[in-house]
Tab-separated table of C-alpha atoms and ligand atoms in Angstrom:
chain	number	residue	atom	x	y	z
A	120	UNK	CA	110.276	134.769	202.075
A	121	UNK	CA	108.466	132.083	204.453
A	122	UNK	CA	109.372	128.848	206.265
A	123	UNK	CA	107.171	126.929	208.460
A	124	UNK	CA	108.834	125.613	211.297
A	125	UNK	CA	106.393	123.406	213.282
A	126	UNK	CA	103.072	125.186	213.808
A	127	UNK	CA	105.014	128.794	213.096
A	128	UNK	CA	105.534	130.508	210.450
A	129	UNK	CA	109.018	132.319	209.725
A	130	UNK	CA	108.782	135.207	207.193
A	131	UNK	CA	111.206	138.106	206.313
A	132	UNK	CA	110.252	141.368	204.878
A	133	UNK	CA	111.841	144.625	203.383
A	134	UNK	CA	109.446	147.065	205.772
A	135	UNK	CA	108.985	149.770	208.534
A	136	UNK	CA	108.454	147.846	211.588
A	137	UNK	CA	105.591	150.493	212.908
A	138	UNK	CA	103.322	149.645	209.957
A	139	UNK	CA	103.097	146.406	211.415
A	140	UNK	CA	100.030	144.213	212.158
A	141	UNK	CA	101.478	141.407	214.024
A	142	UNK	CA	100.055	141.636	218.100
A	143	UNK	CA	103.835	142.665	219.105
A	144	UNK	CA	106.467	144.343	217.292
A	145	UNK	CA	110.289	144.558	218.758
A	146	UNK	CA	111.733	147.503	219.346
A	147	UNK	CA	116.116	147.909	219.380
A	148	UNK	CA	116.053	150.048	222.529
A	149	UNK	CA	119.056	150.674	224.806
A	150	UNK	CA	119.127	150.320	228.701
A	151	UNK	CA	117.767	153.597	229.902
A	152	UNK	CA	114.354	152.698	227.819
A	153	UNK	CA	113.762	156.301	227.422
A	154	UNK	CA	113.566	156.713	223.709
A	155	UNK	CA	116.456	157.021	221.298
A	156	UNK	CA	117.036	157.145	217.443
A	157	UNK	CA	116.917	154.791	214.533
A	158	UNK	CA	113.964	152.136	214.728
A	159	UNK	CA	113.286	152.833	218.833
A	160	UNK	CA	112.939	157.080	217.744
A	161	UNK	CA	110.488	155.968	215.024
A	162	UNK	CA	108.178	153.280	217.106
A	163	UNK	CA	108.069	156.123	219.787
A	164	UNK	CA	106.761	158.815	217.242
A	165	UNK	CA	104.192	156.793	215.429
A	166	UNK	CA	103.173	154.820	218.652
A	167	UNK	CA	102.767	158.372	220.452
A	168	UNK	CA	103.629	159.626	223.786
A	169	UNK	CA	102.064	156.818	226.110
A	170	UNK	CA	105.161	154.307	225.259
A	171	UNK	CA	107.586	156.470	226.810
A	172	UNK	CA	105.142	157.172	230.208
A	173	UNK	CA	105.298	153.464	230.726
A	174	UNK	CA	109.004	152.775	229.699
A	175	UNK	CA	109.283	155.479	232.590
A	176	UNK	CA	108.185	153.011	234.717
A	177	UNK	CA	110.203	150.288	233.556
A	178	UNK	CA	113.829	151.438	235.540
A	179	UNK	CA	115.863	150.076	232.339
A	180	UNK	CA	116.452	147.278	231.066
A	181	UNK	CA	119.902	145.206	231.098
A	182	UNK	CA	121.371	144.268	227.528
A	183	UNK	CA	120.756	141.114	226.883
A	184	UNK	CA	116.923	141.575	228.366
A	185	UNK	CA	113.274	142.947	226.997
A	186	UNK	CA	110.475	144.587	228.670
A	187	UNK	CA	107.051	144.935	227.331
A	188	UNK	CA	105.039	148.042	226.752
A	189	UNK	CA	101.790	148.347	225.368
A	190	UNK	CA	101.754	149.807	222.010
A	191	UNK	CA	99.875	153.302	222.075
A	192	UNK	CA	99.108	154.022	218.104
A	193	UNK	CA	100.325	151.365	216.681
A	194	UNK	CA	98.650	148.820	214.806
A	195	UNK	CA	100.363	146.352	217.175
A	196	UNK	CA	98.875	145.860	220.811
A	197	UNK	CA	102.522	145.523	222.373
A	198	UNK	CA	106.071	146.592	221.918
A	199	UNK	CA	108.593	144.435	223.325
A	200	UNK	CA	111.773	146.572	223.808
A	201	UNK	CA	115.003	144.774	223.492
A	202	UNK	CA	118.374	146.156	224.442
A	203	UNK	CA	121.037	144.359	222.146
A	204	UNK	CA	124.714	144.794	222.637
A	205	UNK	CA	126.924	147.658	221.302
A	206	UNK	CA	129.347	145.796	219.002
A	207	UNK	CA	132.983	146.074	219.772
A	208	UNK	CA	135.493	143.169	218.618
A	209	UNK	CA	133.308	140.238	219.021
A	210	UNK	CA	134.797	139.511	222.226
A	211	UNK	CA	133.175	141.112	224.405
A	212	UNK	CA	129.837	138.338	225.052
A	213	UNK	CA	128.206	140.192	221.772
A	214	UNK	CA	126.825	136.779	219.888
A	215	UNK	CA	125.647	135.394	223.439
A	216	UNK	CA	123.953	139.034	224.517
A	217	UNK	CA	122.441	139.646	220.874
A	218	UNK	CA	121.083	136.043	221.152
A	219	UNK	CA	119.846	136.297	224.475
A	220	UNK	CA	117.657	139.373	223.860
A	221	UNK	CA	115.705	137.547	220.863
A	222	UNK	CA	115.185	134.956	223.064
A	223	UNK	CA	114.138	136.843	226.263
A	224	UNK	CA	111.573	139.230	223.566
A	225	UNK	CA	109.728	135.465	222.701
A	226	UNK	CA	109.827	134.300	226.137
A	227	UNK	CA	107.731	137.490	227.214
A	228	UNK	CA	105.607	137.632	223.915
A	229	UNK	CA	104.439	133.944	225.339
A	230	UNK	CA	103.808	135.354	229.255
A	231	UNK	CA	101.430	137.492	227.055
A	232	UNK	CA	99.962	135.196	225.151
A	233	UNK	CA	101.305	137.070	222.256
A	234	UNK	CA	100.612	134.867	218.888
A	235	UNK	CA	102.514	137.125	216.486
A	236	UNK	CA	105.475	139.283	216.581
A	237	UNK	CA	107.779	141.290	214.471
A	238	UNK	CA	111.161	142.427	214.934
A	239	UNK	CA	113.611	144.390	213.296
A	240	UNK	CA	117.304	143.815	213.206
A	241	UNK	CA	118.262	144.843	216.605
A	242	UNK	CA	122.021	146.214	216.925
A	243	UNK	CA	122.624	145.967	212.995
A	244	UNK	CA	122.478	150.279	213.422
A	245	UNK	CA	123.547	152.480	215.774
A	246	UNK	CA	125.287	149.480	217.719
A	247	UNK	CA	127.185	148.028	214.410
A	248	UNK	CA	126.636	144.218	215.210
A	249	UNK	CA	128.252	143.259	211.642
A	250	UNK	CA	124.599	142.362	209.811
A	251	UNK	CA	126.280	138.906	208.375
A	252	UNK	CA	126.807	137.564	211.995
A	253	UNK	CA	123.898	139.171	213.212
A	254	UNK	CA	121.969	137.923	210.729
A	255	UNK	CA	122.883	133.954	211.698
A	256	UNK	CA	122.512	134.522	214.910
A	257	UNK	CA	118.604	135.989	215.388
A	258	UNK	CA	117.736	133.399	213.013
A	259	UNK	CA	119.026	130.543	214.394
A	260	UNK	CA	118.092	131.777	218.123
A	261	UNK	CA	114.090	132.323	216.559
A	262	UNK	CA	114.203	129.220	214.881
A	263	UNK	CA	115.422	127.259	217.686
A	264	UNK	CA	112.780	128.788	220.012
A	265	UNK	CA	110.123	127.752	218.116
A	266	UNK	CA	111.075	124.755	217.351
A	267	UNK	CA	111.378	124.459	221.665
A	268	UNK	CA	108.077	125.914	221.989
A	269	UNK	CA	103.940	126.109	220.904
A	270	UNK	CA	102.299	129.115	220.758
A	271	UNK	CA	104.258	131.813	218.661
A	272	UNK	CA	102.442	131.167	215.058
A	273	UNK	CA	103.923	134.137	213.146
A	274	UNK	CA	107.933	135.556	213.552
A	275	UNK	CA	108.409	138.321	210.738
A	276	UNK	CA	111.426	139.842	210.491
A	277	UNK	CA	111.250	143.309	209.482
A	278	UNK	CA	114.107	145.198	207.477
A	279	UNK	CA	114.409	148.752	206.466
A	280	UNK	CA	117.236	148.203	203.822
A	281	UNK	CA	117.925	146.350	201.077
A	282	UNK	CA	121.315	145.001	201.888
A	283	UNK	CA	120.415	143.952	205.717
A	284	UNK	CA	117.379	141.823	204.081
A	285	UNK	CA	119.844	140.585	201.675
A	286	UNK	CA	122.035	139.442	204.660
A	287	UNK	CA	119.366	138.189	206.422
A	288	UNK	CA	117.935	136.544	203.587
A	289	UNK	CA	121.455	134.629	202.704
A	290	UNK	CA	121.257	133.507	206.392
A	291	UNK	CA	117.440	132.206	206.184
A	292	UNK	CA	118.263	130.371	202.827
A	293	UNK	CA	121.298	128.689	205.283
A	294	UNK	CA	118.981	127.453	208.395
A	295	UNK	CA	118.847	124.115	208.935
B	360	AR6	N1	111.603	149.659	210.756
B	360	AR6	C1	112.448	148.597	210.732
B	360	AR6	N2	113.781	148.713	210.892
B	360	AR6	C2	114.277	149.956	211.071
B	360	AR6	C3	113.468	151.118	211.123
B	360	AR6	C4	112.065	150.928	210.959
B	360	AR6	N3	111.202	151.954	210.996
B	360	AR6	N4	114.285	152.194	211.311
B	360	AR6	C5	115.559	151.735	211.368
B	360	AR6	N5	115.565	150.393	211.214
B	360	AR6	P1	119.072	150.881	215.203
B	360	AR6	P2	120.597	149.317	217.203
B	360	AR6	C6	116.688	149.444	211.192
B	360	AR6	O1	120.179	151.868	215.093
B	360	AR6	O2	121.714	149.105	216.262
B	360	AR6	C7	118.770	153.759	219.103
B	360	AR6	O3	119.144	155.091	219.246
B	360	AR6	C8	118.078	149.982	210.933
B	360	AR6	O4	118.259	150.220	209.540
B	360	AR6	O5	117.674	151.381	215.245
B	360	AR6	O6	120.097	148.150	218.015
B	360	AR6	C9	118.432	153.095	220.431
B	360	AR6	O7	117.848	153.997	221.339
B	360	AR6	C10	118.932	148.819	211.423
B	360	AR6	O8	119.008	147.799	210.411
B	360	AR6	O9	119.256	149.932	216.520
B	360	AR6	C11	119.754	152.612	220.908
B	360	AR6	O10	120.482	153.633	221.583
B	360	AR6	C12	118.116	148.247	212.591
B	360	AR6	O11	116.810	148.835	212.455
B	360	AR6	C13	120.478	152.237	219.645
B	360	AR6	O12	119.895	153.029	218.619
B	360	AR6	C14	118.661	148.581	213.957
B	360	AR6	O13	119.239	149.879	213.980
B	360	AR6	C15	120.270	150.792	219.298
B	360	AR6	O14	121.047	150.466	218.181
């Protein structure tokens, strides 16, 4: 599925986020930046051991924020790593955090001249962000970003399952 929007193009795939090609892919990391399970465990094994020696470096990251790596193996030059909030009742600044961290990954990916990134759907695992509401939210927050801002010519949206890329697809079909 594809949408321009200005000079970018807004696409959403069924996919393994390492096997990307875009220059940066996104990674759904938490605060200590030292590696974890679900999409962060599997960009660290493919990308190799050199993302973790500079994450080192990094002293966290607050949710809500990114960081940029470079991105070892990988096809893609860059990982951005993204801490999204840990879902509790919706209360708790989630939709304003989970936002914030999409925007903060594009903000850096243009500091870096970055002209295509991927991302998966950060907190939609481990951090059970209900994938509807999720869904609404990274879309609208990319979409409004580019719309803001030249330079990002290629957002793909990367994910693993079939029913998140169903929910995100309902909420692409949606955006204004
Ligand atoms: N490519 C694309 N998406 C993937 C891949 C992949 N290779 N593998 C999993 N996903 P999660 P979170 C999807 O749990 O909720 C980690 O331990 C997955 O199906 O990876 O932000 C971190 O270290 C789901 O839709 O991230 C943190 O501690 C989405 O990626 C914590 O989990 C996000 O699931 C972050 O939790």
């Amino acid at each position: 599925m594809k949408k321009q929007i200005g000079n970018c193009t807004l696409e959403l795939v069924q996919g393994d986020i390492t096997q990307q090609d875009t220059e940066a892919i996104v990674n759904a990391a938490n605060r200590t930046l030292l590696g974890g399970g679900g999409v962060d465990g599997a960009i660290h094994r493919a990308g190799g051991p050199s993302i973790l020696e500079e994450c080192r470096k990094l002293g966290g990251c607050e949710t809500g924020d990114a960081k940029i790596t470079t991105g070892g193996n990988l096809k893609a030059k860059w990982v951005i790593h993204a801490v999204g909030p840990v879902y509790r009742d919706g209360k708790h600044r989630e939709p304003e955090l989970l936002a914030s961290c999409y925007r903060r990954s594009l903000e850096i990916a243009l500091e870096h001249g970055i002209k295509s990134i991927a991302f998966p759907a950060i907190s939609c695992g481990a951090y059970r962000y209900p994938i509807d509401e999720a869904a609404k939210i990274a879309l609208s927050t990319v979409a409004n970003f580019i719309r803001s801002h030249d330079g990002i010519e290629l957002v793909r949206f990367v994910l693993f399952d079939r029913k998140t890329f169903d929910a995100y697809a309902a909420a692409f079909e949606a955006l204004e």
